[in-house]
């Protein structure tokens, strides 16, 4: 696969590259990240390779991320029309103002106008709700987003970091009322974060949402920089985000990534990214890069084809513990099918089932 082998995002006609360029590190306003010049070089390389999907948010680097993207694509009409710009609302850039954040109509409209100004464009391709706002009725949020689409300021909408039941409620409400439906779901997903397979991934598959995983390397924990051998001696740029993820299970996964990487003449990061991109429901994985060489290394993951036994080994080592009822559902076929094979899945015989007609009442 290459970066210019595009996929449609969810149940929509929007074509996006299989990797999405994450722009959270565009700008040095948080004390780390890429300069504006380096960010421009990264975007230029990404687009030269065929990438067309860039993801940011109004609050990334205090709004500077959007400004950098706007300076790069906003003044070039041809470049702007070619790229798919995704940004988010929810985050508050005005401390003390309760209406400058969240998913209420007042903030959605204001945040959209501010993002359009920073991005130097008259429309946003994909507008995400950054997280669920439990203080705002979901119908207010969906109706406000529908208005933005009707006004031509937004093309498509999606949700990020929201419980499955709330996403399902929003999608059902939009369907019933003829409002704009969600096309995508942005969630954390990696070999170190697979609990989304319990509710969020199945929901996305059922409701036609394309999944765009963020932090597929868990902040760099799966980059290959941190190994069992150097445990505790390498400083993590992301601090506790990385260090809290490193333990016996993580090192077992990293050991396997290193082994598979050697077989493919690739990096452990490329193998980890290839695993995420191959998961059911995943449309475009969000990759970050603060330097050009990091971008090139991550894009190399598109050339990695994991063998079934390699995927199985990683699956086994990273198997998550899912909450109720998903763990229970894994054995439910025992007493629903009791030994029969359905859709290719064979069940075992329920030991408490009647063994003969004589035992049935």
PDB file of C-alpha atoms in Angstrom, residues 36-326:
ATOM      1  CA  UNK A  36       6.461  26.641  11.561  1.00  0.00           C
ATOM      2  CA  UNK A  37       9.177  26.022   8.969  1.00  0.00           C
ATOM      3  CA  UNK A  38       9.593  22.369   9.955  1.00  0.00           C
ATOM      4  CA  UNK A  39       5.813  21.913   9.971  1.00  0.00           C
ATOM      5  CA  UNK A  40       5.635  23.313   6.441  1.00  0.00           C
ATOM      6  CA  UNK A  41       8.328  20.876   5.298  1.00  0.00           C
ATOM      7  CA  UNK A  42       6.464  17.959   6.895  1.00  0.00           C
ATOM      8  CA  UNK A  43       3.176  18.918   5.214  1.00  0.00           C
ATOM      9  CA  UNK A  44       4.911  19.391   1.871  1.00  0.00           C
ATOM     10  CA  UNK A  45       6.553  15.940   2.074  1.00  0.00           C
ATOM     11  CA  UNK A  46       3.282  14.334   3.156  1.00  0.00           C
ATOM     12  CA  UNK A  47       1.409  15.814   0.206  1.00  0.00           C
ATOM     13  CA  UNK A  48       4.226  15.027  -2.243  1.00  0.00           C
ATOM     14  CA  UNK A  49       3.900  11.380  -1.239  1.00  0.00           C
ATOM     15  CA  UNK A  50       0.149  11.494  -1.908  1.00  0.00           C
ATOM     16  CA  UNK A  51      -1.178  12.229   1.573  1.00  0.00           C
ATOM     17  CA  UNK A  52      -4.276  14.417   1.592  1.00  0.00           C
ATOM     18  CA  UNK A  53      -5.636  14.154   5.159  1.00  0.00           C
ATOM     19  CA  UNK A  54      -4.475  16.530   7.932  1.00  0.00           C
ATOM     20  CA  UNK A  55      -5.937  16.505  11.435  1.00  0.00           C
ATOM     21  CA  UNK A  56      -5.739  19.322  13.986  1.00  0.00           C
ATOM     22  CA  UNK A  57      -7.862  21.020  16.662  1.00  0.00           C
ATOM     23  CA  UNK A  58      -8.655  24.569  17.689  1.00  0.00           C
ATOM     24  CA  UNK A  59      -6.679  24.189  20.934  1.00  0.00           C
ATOM     25  CA  UNK A  60      -3.542  22.521  19.568  1.00  0.00           C
ATOM     26  CA  UNK A  61      -0.559  24.727  20.440  1.00  0.00           C
ATOM     27  CA  UNK A  62      -2.999  27.458  21.519  1.00  0.00           C
ATOM     28  CA  UNK A  63      -4.431  27.775  18.012  1.00  0.00           C
ATOM     29  CA  UNK A  64      -1.031  28.025  16.334  1.00  0.00           C
ATOM     30  CA  UNK A  65      -1.403  24.587  14.704  1.00  0.00           C
ATOM     31  CA  UNK A  66      -4.423  25.777  12.729  1.00  0.00           C
ATOM     32  CA  UNK A  67      -2.606  29.000  11.830  1.00  0.00           C
ATOM     33  CA  UNK A  68       0.402  27.080  10.502  1.00  0.00           C
ATOM     34  CA  UNK A  69      -1.860  24.886   8.359  1.00  0.00           C
ATOM     35  CA  UNK A  70      -3.719  27.966   7.157  1.00  0.00           C
ATOM     36  CA  UNK A  71      -0.510  29.705   6.148  1.00  0.00           C
ATOM     37  CA  UNK A  72       0.545  26.586   4.237  1.00  0.00           C
ATOM     38  CA  UNK A  73      -2.654  25.761   2.353  1.00  0.00           C
ATOM     39  CA  UNK A  74      -4.941  28.762   2.760  1.00  0.00           C
ATOM     40  CA  UNK A  75      -3.144  31.056   0.330  1.00  0.00           C
ATOM     41  CA  UNK A  76      -2.985  28.409  -2.407  1.00  0.00           C
ATOM     42  CA  UNK A  77      -6.437  27.571  -3.759  1.00  0.00           C
ATOM     43  CA  UNK A  78      -5.258  24.489  -5.586  1.00  0.00           C
ATOM     44  CA  UNK A  79      -3.491  23.153  -2.514  1.00  0.00           C
ATOM     45  CA  UNK A  80      -6.504  23.908  -0.310  1.00  0.00           C
ATOM     46  CA  UNK A  81      -8.914  22.067  -2.580  1.00  0.00           C
ATOM     47  CA  UNK A  82      -6.640  19.050  -2.709  1.00  0.00           C
ATOM     48  CA  UNK A  83      -6.221  18.605   1.043  1.00  0.00           C
ATOM     49  CA  UNK A  84      -8.820  17.266   3.496  1.00  0.00           C
ATOM     50  CA  UNK A  85      -8.606  19.432   6.612  1.00  0.00           C
ATOM     51  CA  UNK A  86     -10.079  18.060   9.824  1.00  0.00           C
ATOM     52  CA  UNK A  87     -10.254  20.167  12.965  1.00  0.00           C
ATOM     53  CA  UNK A  88     -12.095  20.008  16.275  1.00  0.00           C
ATOM     54  CA  UNK A  89     -14.234  22.078  18.601  1.00  0.00           C
ATOM     55  CA  UNK A  90     -14.772  21.605  22.358  1.00  0.00           C
ATOM     56  CA  UNK A  91     -11.505  22.901  23.818  1.00  0.00           C
ATOM     57  CA  UNK A  92     -11.579  26.309  25.545  1.00  0.00           C
ATOM     58  CA  UNK A  93      -9.097  28.999  24.486  1.00  0.00           C
ATOM     59  CA  UNK A  94     -10.630  31.646  26.784  1.00  0.00           C
ATOM     60  CA  UNK A  95     -10.171  30.609  30.446  1.00  0.00           C
ATOM     61  CA  UNK A  96     -13.020  31.762  32.624  1.00  0.00           C
ATOM     62  CA  UNK A  97     -15.597  31.888  29.832  1.00  0.00           C
ATOM     63  CA  UNK A  98     -17.896  28.862  30.265  1.00  0.00           C
ATOM     64  CA  UNK A  99     -19.357  29.279  26.770  1.00  0.00           C
ATOM     65  CA  UNK A 100     -15.971  29.248  25.019  1.00  0.00           C
ATOM     66  CA  UNK A 101     -15.738  25.471  25.207  1.00  0.00           C
ATOM     67  CA  UNK A 102     -17.935  22.399  25.076  1.00  0.00           C
ATOM     68  CA  UNK A 103     -20.510  21.314  22.506  1.00  0.00           C
ATOM     69  CA  UNK A 104     -23.271  23.876  22.951  1.00  0.00           C
ATOM     70  CA  UNK A 105     -24.557  25.809  19.953  1.00  0.00           C
ATOM     71  CA  UNK A 106     -22.963  29.098  21.062  1.00  0.00           C
ATOM     72  CA  UNK A 107     -19.479  27.615  21.214  1.00  0.00           C
ATOM     73  CA  UNK A 108     -19.801  25.409  18.131  1.00  0.00           C
ATOM     74  CA  UNK A 109     -20.669  28.383  15.932  1.00  0.00           C
ATOM     75  CA  UNK A 110     -18.017  30.657  17.463  1.00  0.00           C
ATOM     76  CA  UNK A 111     -15.303  27.987  17.408  1.00  0.00           C
ATOM     77  CA  UNK A 112     -16.061  27.212  13.765  1.00  0.00           C
ATOM     78  CA  UNK A 113     -15.705  30.868  12.761  1.00  0.00           C
ATOM     79  CA  UNK A 114     -12.417  31.158  14.650  1.00  0.00           C
ATOM     80  CA  UNK A 115     -11.040  27.974  13.063  1.00  0.00           C
ATOM     81  CA  UNK A 116     -12.045  29.166   9.591  1.00  0.00           C
ATOM     82  CA  UNK A 117     -10.153  32.403  10.221  1.00  0.00           C
ATOM     83  CA  UNK A 118      -6.982  30.663  11.436  1.00  0.00           C
ATOM     84  CA  UNK A 119      -7.137  28.072   8.651  1.00  0.00           C
ATOM     85  CA  UNK A 120      -7.710  30.834   6.069  1.00  0.00           C
ATOM     86  CA  UNK A 121     -10.485  28.883   4.397  1.00  0.00           C
ATOM     87  CA  UNK A 122     -14.227  29.203   3.965  1.00  0.00           C
ATOM     88  CA  UNK A 123     -14.989  25.560   4.749  1.00  0.00           C
ATOM     89  CA  UNK A 124     -13.815  22.717   7.002  1.00  0.00           C
ATOM     90  CA  UNK A 125     -13.800  19.269   5.416  1.00  0.00           C
ATOM     91  CA  UNK A 126     -14.325  17.261   8.610  1.00  0.00           C
ATOM     92  CA  UNK A 127     -15.425  18.875  11.871  1.00  0.00           C
ATOM     93  CA  UNK A 128     -14.930  16.752  14.976  1.00  0.00           C
ATOM     94  CA  UNK A 129     -16.463  17.047  18.410  1.00  0.00           C
ATOM     95  CA  UNK A 130     -13.235  16.639  20.395  1.00  0.00           C
ATOM     96  CA  UNK A 131     -14.902  14.942  23.354  1.00  0.00           C
ATOM     97  CA  UNK A 132     -18.381  14.340  24.742  1.00  0.00           C
ATOM     98  CA  UNK A 133     -19.898  17.325  26.515  1.00  0.00           C
ATOM     99  CA  UNK A 134     -22.083  15.774  29.213  1.00  0.00           C
ATOM    100  CA  UNK A 135     -23.568  19.184  30.042  1.00  0.00           C
ATOM    101  CA  UNK A 136     -25.131  19.712  26.598  1.00  0.00           C
ATOM    102  CA  UNK A 137     -28.074  17.772  25.116  1.00  0.00           C
ATOM    103  CA  UNK A 138     -26.835  15.802  22.134  1.00  0.00           C
ATOM    104  CA  UNK A 139     -29.695  17.026  19.939  1.00  0.00           C
ATOM    105  CA  UNK A 140     -28.461  20.610  20.408  1.00  0.00           C
ATOM    106  CA  UNK A 141     -24.981  19.581  19.273  1.00  0.00           C
ATOM    107  CA  UNK A 142     -26.192  17.623  16.252  1.00  0.00           C
ATOM    108  CA  UNK A 143     -28.620  20.351  15.158  1.00  0.00           C
ATOM    109  CA  UNK A 144     -25.904  23.019  15.371  1.00  0.00           C
ATOM    110  CA  UNK A 145     -23.556  20.856  13.300  1.00  0.00           C
ATOM    111  CA  UNK A 146     -26.302  20.250  10.748  1.00  0.00           C
ATOM    112  CA  UNK A 147     -26.737  24.019  10.429  1.00  0.00           C
ATOM    113  CA  UNK A 148     -23.013  24.457   9.732  1.00  0.00           C
ATOM    114  CA  UNK A 149     -23.179  21.824   7.005  1.00  0.00           C
ATOM    115  CA  UNK A 150     -26.275  23.460   5.500  1.00  0.00           C
ATOM    116  CA  UNK A 151     -24.444  26.818   5.534  1.00  0.00           C
ATOM    117  CA  UNK A 152     -21.524  25.310   3.602  1.00  0.00           C
ATOM    118  CA  UNK A 153     -19.010  25.973   6.379  1.00  0.00           C
ATOM    119  CA  UNK A 154     -18.538  22.268   7.165  1.00  0.00           C
ATOM    120  CA  UNK A 155     -18.609  19.316   4.768  1.00  0.00           C
ATOM    121  CA  UNK A 156     -18.658  16.283   7.111  1.00  0.00           C
ATOM    122  CA  UNK A 157     -18.851  15.662  10.857  1.00  0.00           C
ATOM    123  CA  UNK A 158     -17.433  13.138  13.293  1.00  0.00           C
ATOM    124  CA  UNK A 159     -16.983  12.417  17.001  1.00  0.00           C
ATOM    125  CA  UNK A 160     -13.782  11.873  18.954  1.00  0.00           C
ATOM    126  CA  UNK A 161     -13.327  10.450  22.461  1.00  0.00           C
ATOM    127  CA  UNK A 162     -17.009   9.822  23.152  1.00  0.00           C
ATOM    128  CA  UNK A 163     -18.725   6.788  24.739  1.00  0.00           C
ATOM    129  CA  UNK A 164     -20.218   4.322  22.285  1.00  0.00           C
ATOM    130  CA  UNK A 165     -23.744   4.713  23.636  1.00  0.00           C
ATOM    131  CA  UNK A 166     -23.654   8.485  23.150  1.00  0.00           C
ATOM    132  CA  UNK A 167     -22.302   8.197  19.595  1.00  0.00           C
ATOM    133  CA  UNK A 168     -25.046   5.688  18.804  1.00  0.00           C
ATOM    134  CA  UNK A 169     -27.671   8.004  20.270  1.00  0.00           C
ATOM    135  CA  UNK A 170     -26.405  10.920  18.171  1.00  0.00           C
ATOM    136  CA  UNK A 171     -26.302   8.876  14.963  1.00  0.00           C
ATOM    137  CA  UNK A 172     -29.780   7.457  15.517  1.00  0.00           C
ATOM    138  CA  UNK A 173     -31.179  10.898  16.287  1.00  0.00           C
ATOM    139  CA  UNK A 174     -29.636  12.353  13.131  1.00  0.00           C
ATOM    140  CA  UNK A 175     -31.055   9.509  11.031  1.00  0.00           C
ATOM    141  CA  UNK A 176     -34.552   9.900  12.436  1.00  0.00           C
ATOM    142  CA  UNK A 177     -34.627  13.683  12.018  1.00  0.00           C
ATOM    143  CA  UNK A 178     -32.888  13.916   8.660  1.00  0.00           C
ATOM    144  CA  UNK A 179     -29.880  15.772  10.030  1.00  0.00           C
ATOM    145  CA  UNK A 180     -26.300  15.334   8.886  1.00  0.00           C
ATOM    146  CA  UNK A 181     -24.979  11.947  10.018  1.00  0.00           C
ATOM    147  CA  UNK A 182     -21.566  11.251  11.497  1.00  0.00           C
ATOM    148  CA  UNK A 183     -19.081   9.621   9.130  1.00  0.00           C
ATOM    149  CA  UNK A 184     -16.098   8.990  11.393  1.00  0.00           C
ATOM    150  CA  UNK A 185     -14.921   8.136  14.890  1.00  0.00           C
ATOM    151  CA  UNK A 186     -11.542   9.215  16.305  1.00  0.00           C
ATOM    152  CA  UNK A 187     -10.336   7.105  19.231  1.00  0.00           C
ATOM    153  CA  UNK A 188      -7.108   6.029  20.884  1.00  0.00           C
ATOM    154  CA  UNK A 189      -6.111   2.639  19.486  1.00  0.00           C
ATOM    155  CA  UNK A 190      -2.829   0.759  19.661  1.00  0.00           C
ATOM    156  CA  UNK A 191      -1.295  -2.511  20.789  1.00  0.00           C
ATOM    157  CA  UNK A 192      -1.291  -0.962  24.280  1.00  0.00           C
ATOM    158  CA  UNK A 193      -4.878   0.331  24.101  1.00  0.00           C
ATOM    159  CA  UNK A 194      -7.324  -2.236  22.743  1.00  0.00           C
ATOM    160  CA  UNK A 195     -10.278  -1.854  25.097  1.00  0.00           C
ATOM    161  CA  UNK A 196     -12.012   0.090  22.302  1.00  0.00           C
ATOM    162  CA  UNK A 197     -12.618  -3.308  20.706  1.00  0.00           C
ATOM    163  CA  UNK A 198     -15.297  -3.944  23.312  1.00  0.00           C
ATOM    164  CA  UNK A 199     -17.867  -1.318  22.340  1.00  0.00           C
ATOM    165  CA  UNK A 200     -16.463   1.473  20.154  1.00  0.00           C
ATOM    166  CA  UNK A 201     -15.089  -0.529  17.219  1.00  0.00           C
ATOM    167  CA  UNK A 202     -18.170  -2.793  16.881  1.00  0.00           C
ATOM    168  CA  UNK A 203     -20.391   0.297  17.071  1.00  0.00           C
ATOM    169  CA  UNK A 204     -18.386   2.044  14.345  1.00  0.00           C
ATOM    170  CA  UNK A 205     -18.710  -1.003  12.083  1.00  0.00           C
ATOM    171  CA  UNK A 206     -22.453  -1.195  12.693  1.00  0.00           C
ATOM    172  CA  UNK A 207     -23.136   2.519  12.171  1.00  0.00           C
ATOM    173  CA  UNK A 208     -20.891   3.120   9.172  1.00  0.00           C
ATOM    174  CA  UNK A 209     -18.219   5.188  10.918  1.00  0.00           C
ATOM    175  CA  UNK A 210     -14.655   5.163   9.625  1.00  0.00           C
ATOM    176  CA  UNK A 211     -12.205   4.799  12.515  1.00  0.00           C
ATOM    177  CA  UNK A 212      -9.190   7.111  12.657  1.00  0.00           C
ATOM    178  CA  UNK A 213      -6.972   5.929  15.535  1.00  0.00           C
ATOM    179  CA  UNK A 214      -4.898   8.449  17.453  1.00  0.00           C
ATOM    180  CA  UNK A 215      -1.713   7.639  19.383  1.00  0.00           C
ATOM    181  CA  UNK A 216      -1.121   4.356  17.527  1.00  0.00           C
ATOM    182  CA  UNK A 217       2.353   4.236  19.119  1.00  0.00           C
ATOM    183  CA  UNK A 218       1.070   5.236  22.569  1.00  0.00           C
ATOM    184  CA  UNK A 219       3.029   8.474  22.656  1.00  0.00           C
ATOM    185  CA  UNK A 220       6.181   6.730  21.437  1.00  0.00           C
ATOM    186  CA  UNK A 221       6.074   3.810  23.859  1.00  0.00           C
ATOM    187  CA  UNK A 222       5.950   1.432  20.864  1.00  0.00           C
ATOM    188  CA  UNK A 223       8.532   3.295  18.789  1.00  0.00           C
ATOM    189  CA  UNK A 224      11.354   0.941  19.713  1.00  0.00           C
ATOM    190  CA  UNK A 225      13.106   3.613  21.734  1.00  0.00           C
ATOM    191  CA  UNK A 226      12.079   1.995  25.017  1.00  0.00           C
ATOM    192  CA  UNK A 227      13.154  -1.618  25.524  1.00  0.00           C
ATOM    193  CA  UNK A 228      13.446  -4.132  28.314  1.00  0.00           C
ATOM    194  CA  UNK A 229      17.210  -3.650  28.238  1.00  0.00           C
ATOM    195  CA  UNK A 230      17.168   0.127  28.756  1.00  0.00           C
ATOM    196  CA  UNK A 231      14.154   0.205  31.082  1.00  0.00           C
ATOM    197  CA  UNK A 232      14.250   3.227  33.366  1.00  0.00           C
ATOM    198  CA  UNK A 233      17.303   4.773  31.740  1.00  0.00           C
ATOM    199  CA  UNK A 234      15.752   6.552  28.741  1.00  0.00           C
ATOM    200  CA  UNK A 235      13.924   9.833  29.323  1.00  0.00           C
ATOM    201  CA  UNK A 236      10.456   9.923  27.793  1.00  0.00           C
ATOM    202  CA  UNK A 237       9.529  13.145  25.993  1.00  0.00           C
ATOM    203  CA  UNK A 238       5.869  12.578  26.856  1.00  0.00           C
ATOM    204  CA  UNK A 239       6.628  11.788  30.515  1.00  0.00           C
ATOM    205  CA  UNK A 240       4.013   9.702  32.321  1.00  0.00           C
ATOM    206  CA  UNK A 241       2.042   9.227  29.106  1.00  0.00           C
ATOM    207  CA  UNK A 242       4.832   6.813  28.132  1.00  0.00           C
ATOM    208  CA  UNK A 243       6.296   5.641  31.428  1.00  0.00           C
ATOM    209  CA  UNK A 244       2.957   4.487  32.865  1.00  0.00           C
ATOM    210  CA  UNK A 245       2.437   2.309  29.787  1.00  0.00           C
ATOM    211  CA  UNK A 246       5.751   0.490  30.173  1.00  0.00           C
ATOM    212  CA  UNK A 247       5.535  -2.746  32.138  1.00  0.00           C
ATOM    213  CA  UNK A 248       5.910  -6.483  31.650  1.00  0.00           C
ATOM    214  CA  UNK A 249       3.060  -6.685  29.127  1.00  0.00           C
ATOM    215  CA  UNK A 250       4.354  -3.703  27.153  1.00  0.00           C
ATOM    216  CA  UNK A 251       7.901  -5.064  27.048  1.00  0.00           C
ATOM    217  CA  UNK A 252       6.625  -8.443  25.837  1.00  0.00           C
ATOM    218  CA  UNK A 253       4.855  -6.644  22.974  1.00  0.00           C
ATOM    219  CA  UNK A 254       7.942  -4.539  22.243  1.00  0.00           C
ATOM    220  CA  UNK A 255      10.129  -7.665  22.179  1.00  0.00           C
ATOM    221  CA  UNK A 256       7.810  -9.170  19.555  1.00  0.00           C
ATOM    222  CA  UNK A 257       7.759  -5.916  17.569  1.00  0.00           C
ATOM    223  CA  UNK A 258      11.552  -5.939  17.499  1.00  0.00           C
ATOM    224  CA  UNK A 259      11.601  -9.557  16.319  1.00  0.00           C
ATOM    225  CA  UNK A 260       9.046  -8.958  13.546  1.00  0.00           C
ATOM    226  CA  UNK A 261      10.771  -5.726  12.527  1.00  0.00           C
ATOM    227  CA  UNK A 262      14.012  -7.623  11.928  1.00  0.00           C
ATOM    228  CA  UNK A 263      12.162 -10.074   9.683  1.00  0.00           C
ATOM    229  CA  UNK A 264      10.786  -7.215   7.570  1.00  0.00           C
ATOM    230  CA  UNK A 265      13.863  -4.972   7.678  1.00  0.00           C
ATOM    231  CA  UNK A 266      11.580  -2.374   9.235  1.00  0.00           C
ATOM    232  CA  UNK A 267      11.327  -0.422  12.472  1.00  0.00           C
ATOM    233  CA  UNK A 268       9.232  -1.545  15.446  1.00  0.00           C
ATOM    234  CA  UNK A 269       7.134   1.610  14.966  1.00  0.00           C
ATOM    235  CA  UNK A 270       6.361   0.618  11.371  1.00  0.00           C
ATOM    236  CA  UNK A 271       5.229  -2.826  12.514  1.00  0.00           C
ATOM    237  CA  UNK A 272       3.026  -1.330  15.259  1.00  0.00           C
ATOM    238  CA  UNK A 273       1.464   1.088  12.766  1.00  0.00           C
ATOM    239  CA  UNK A 274       0.903  -1.689  10.224  1.00  0.00           C
ATOM    240  CA  UNK A 275      -0.923  -3.704  12.892  1.00  0.00           C
ATOM    241  CA  UNK A 276      -3.263  -0.800  13.723  1.00  0.00           C
ATOM    242  CA  UNK A 277      -3.983   0.037  10.095  1.00  0.00           C
ATOM    243  CA  UNK A 278      -4.970  -3.581   9.416  1.00  0.00           C
ATOM    244  CA  UNK A 279      -7.625  -3.725  12.147  1.00  0.00           C
ATOM    245  CA  UNK A 280     -11.318  -4.063  11.231  1.00  0.00           C
ATOM    246  CA  UNK A 281     -13.024  -0.689  10.849  1.00  0.00           C
ATOM    247  CA  UNK A 282      -9.819   1.352  10.662  1.00  0.00           C
ATOM    248  CA  UNK A 283      -9.826   3.733   7.698  1.00  0.00           C
ATOM    249  CA  UNK A 284      -6.940   6.156   8.253  1.00  0.00           C
ATOM    250  CA  UNK A 285      -4.438   6.073  11.114  1.00  0.00           C
ATOM    251  CA  UNK A 286      -3.249   9.394  12.539  1.00  0.00           C
ATOM    252  CA  UNK A 287       0.537   9.638  12.590  1.00  0.00           C
ATOM    253  CA  UNK A 288       2.570  12.419  14.134  1.00  0.00           C
ATOM    254  CA  UNK A 289       6.005  13.713  13.229  1.00  0.00           C
ATOM    255  CA  UNK A 290       8.139  16.503  14.603  1.00  0.00           C
ATOM    256  CA  UNK A 291      10.902  15.962  12.048  1.00  0.00           C
ATOM    257  CA  UNK A 292      10.972  14.902   8.406  1.00  0.00           C
ATOM    258  CA  UNK A 293      12.836  11.699   9.204  1.00  0.00           C
ATOM    259  CA  UNK A 294      10.107  10.714  11.664  1.00  0.00           C
ATOM    260  CA  UNK A 295       7.490  11.210   8.953  1.00  0.00           C
ATOM    261  CA  UNK A 296       9.439   9.075   6.488  1.00  0.00           C
ATOM    262  CA  UNK A 297       9.918   6.345   9.091  1.00  0.00           C
ATOM    263  CA  UNK A 298       6.200   6.276   9.869  1.00  0.00           C
ATOM    264  CA  UNK A 299       5.179   6.259   6.199  1.00  0.00           C
ATOM    265  CA  UNK A 300       7.373   3.178   5.729  1.00  0.00           C
ATOM    266  CA  UNK A 301       4.721   1.266   7.683  1.00  0.00           C
ATOM    267  CA  UNK A 302       2.582   1.271   4.532  1.00  0.00           C
ATOM    268  CA  UNK A 303       5.083  -1.160   2.990  1.00  0.00           C
ATOM    269  CA  UNK A 304       4.868  -3.676   5.856  1.00  0.00           C
ATOM    270  CA  UNK A 305       2.643  -6.703   5.269  1.00  0.00           C
ATOM    271  CA  UNK A 306       2.278  -8.758   8.431  1.00  0.00           C
ATOM    272  CA  UNK A 307       1.980 -12.506   8.024  1.00  0.00           C
ATOM    273  CA  UNK A 308      -1.062 -14.098   9.737  1.00  0.00           C
ATOM    274  CA  UNK A 309       1.158 -15.733  12.351  1.00  0.00           C
ATOM    275  CA  UNK A 310       2.825 -12.378  13.128  1.00  0.00           C
ATOM    276  CA  UNK A 311      -0.528 -10.687  13.582  1.00  0.00           C
ATOM    277  CA  UNK A 312      -1.694 -13.583  15.754  1.00  0.00           C
ATOM    278  CA  UNK A 313       1.390 -13.290  17.961  1.00  0.00           C
ATOM    279  CA  UNK A 314       0.819  -9.566  18.498  1.00  0.00           C
ATOM    280  CA  UNK A 315      -2.901 -10.146  19.072  1.00  0.00           C
ATOM    281  CA  UNK A 316      -2.171 -12.712  21.761  1.00  0.00           C
ATOM    282  CA  UNK A 317       0.383 -10.586  23.609  1.00  0.00           C
ATOM    283  CA  UNK A 318      -1.834  -7.489  23.535  1.00  0.00           C
ATOM    284  CA  UNK A 319      -5.183  -9.164  24.210  1.00  0.00           C
ATOM    285  CA  UNK A 320      -7.262  -6.727  26.307  1.00  0.00           C
ATOM    286  CA  UNK A 321      -9.530  -7.399  29.240  1.00  0.00           C
ATOM    287  CA  UNK A 322     -12.917  -6.124  28.111  1.00  0.00           C
ATOM    288  CA  UNK A 323     -15.669  -4.891  30.393  1.00  0.00           C
ATOM    289  CA  UNK A 324     -19.057  -6.503  30.819  1.00  0.00           C
ATOM    290  CA  UNK A 325     -20.872  -7.721  28.778  1.00  0.00           C
ATOM    291  CA  UNK A 326     -18.164  -8.273  26.158  1.00  0.00           C
TER     292      UNK A 326
END
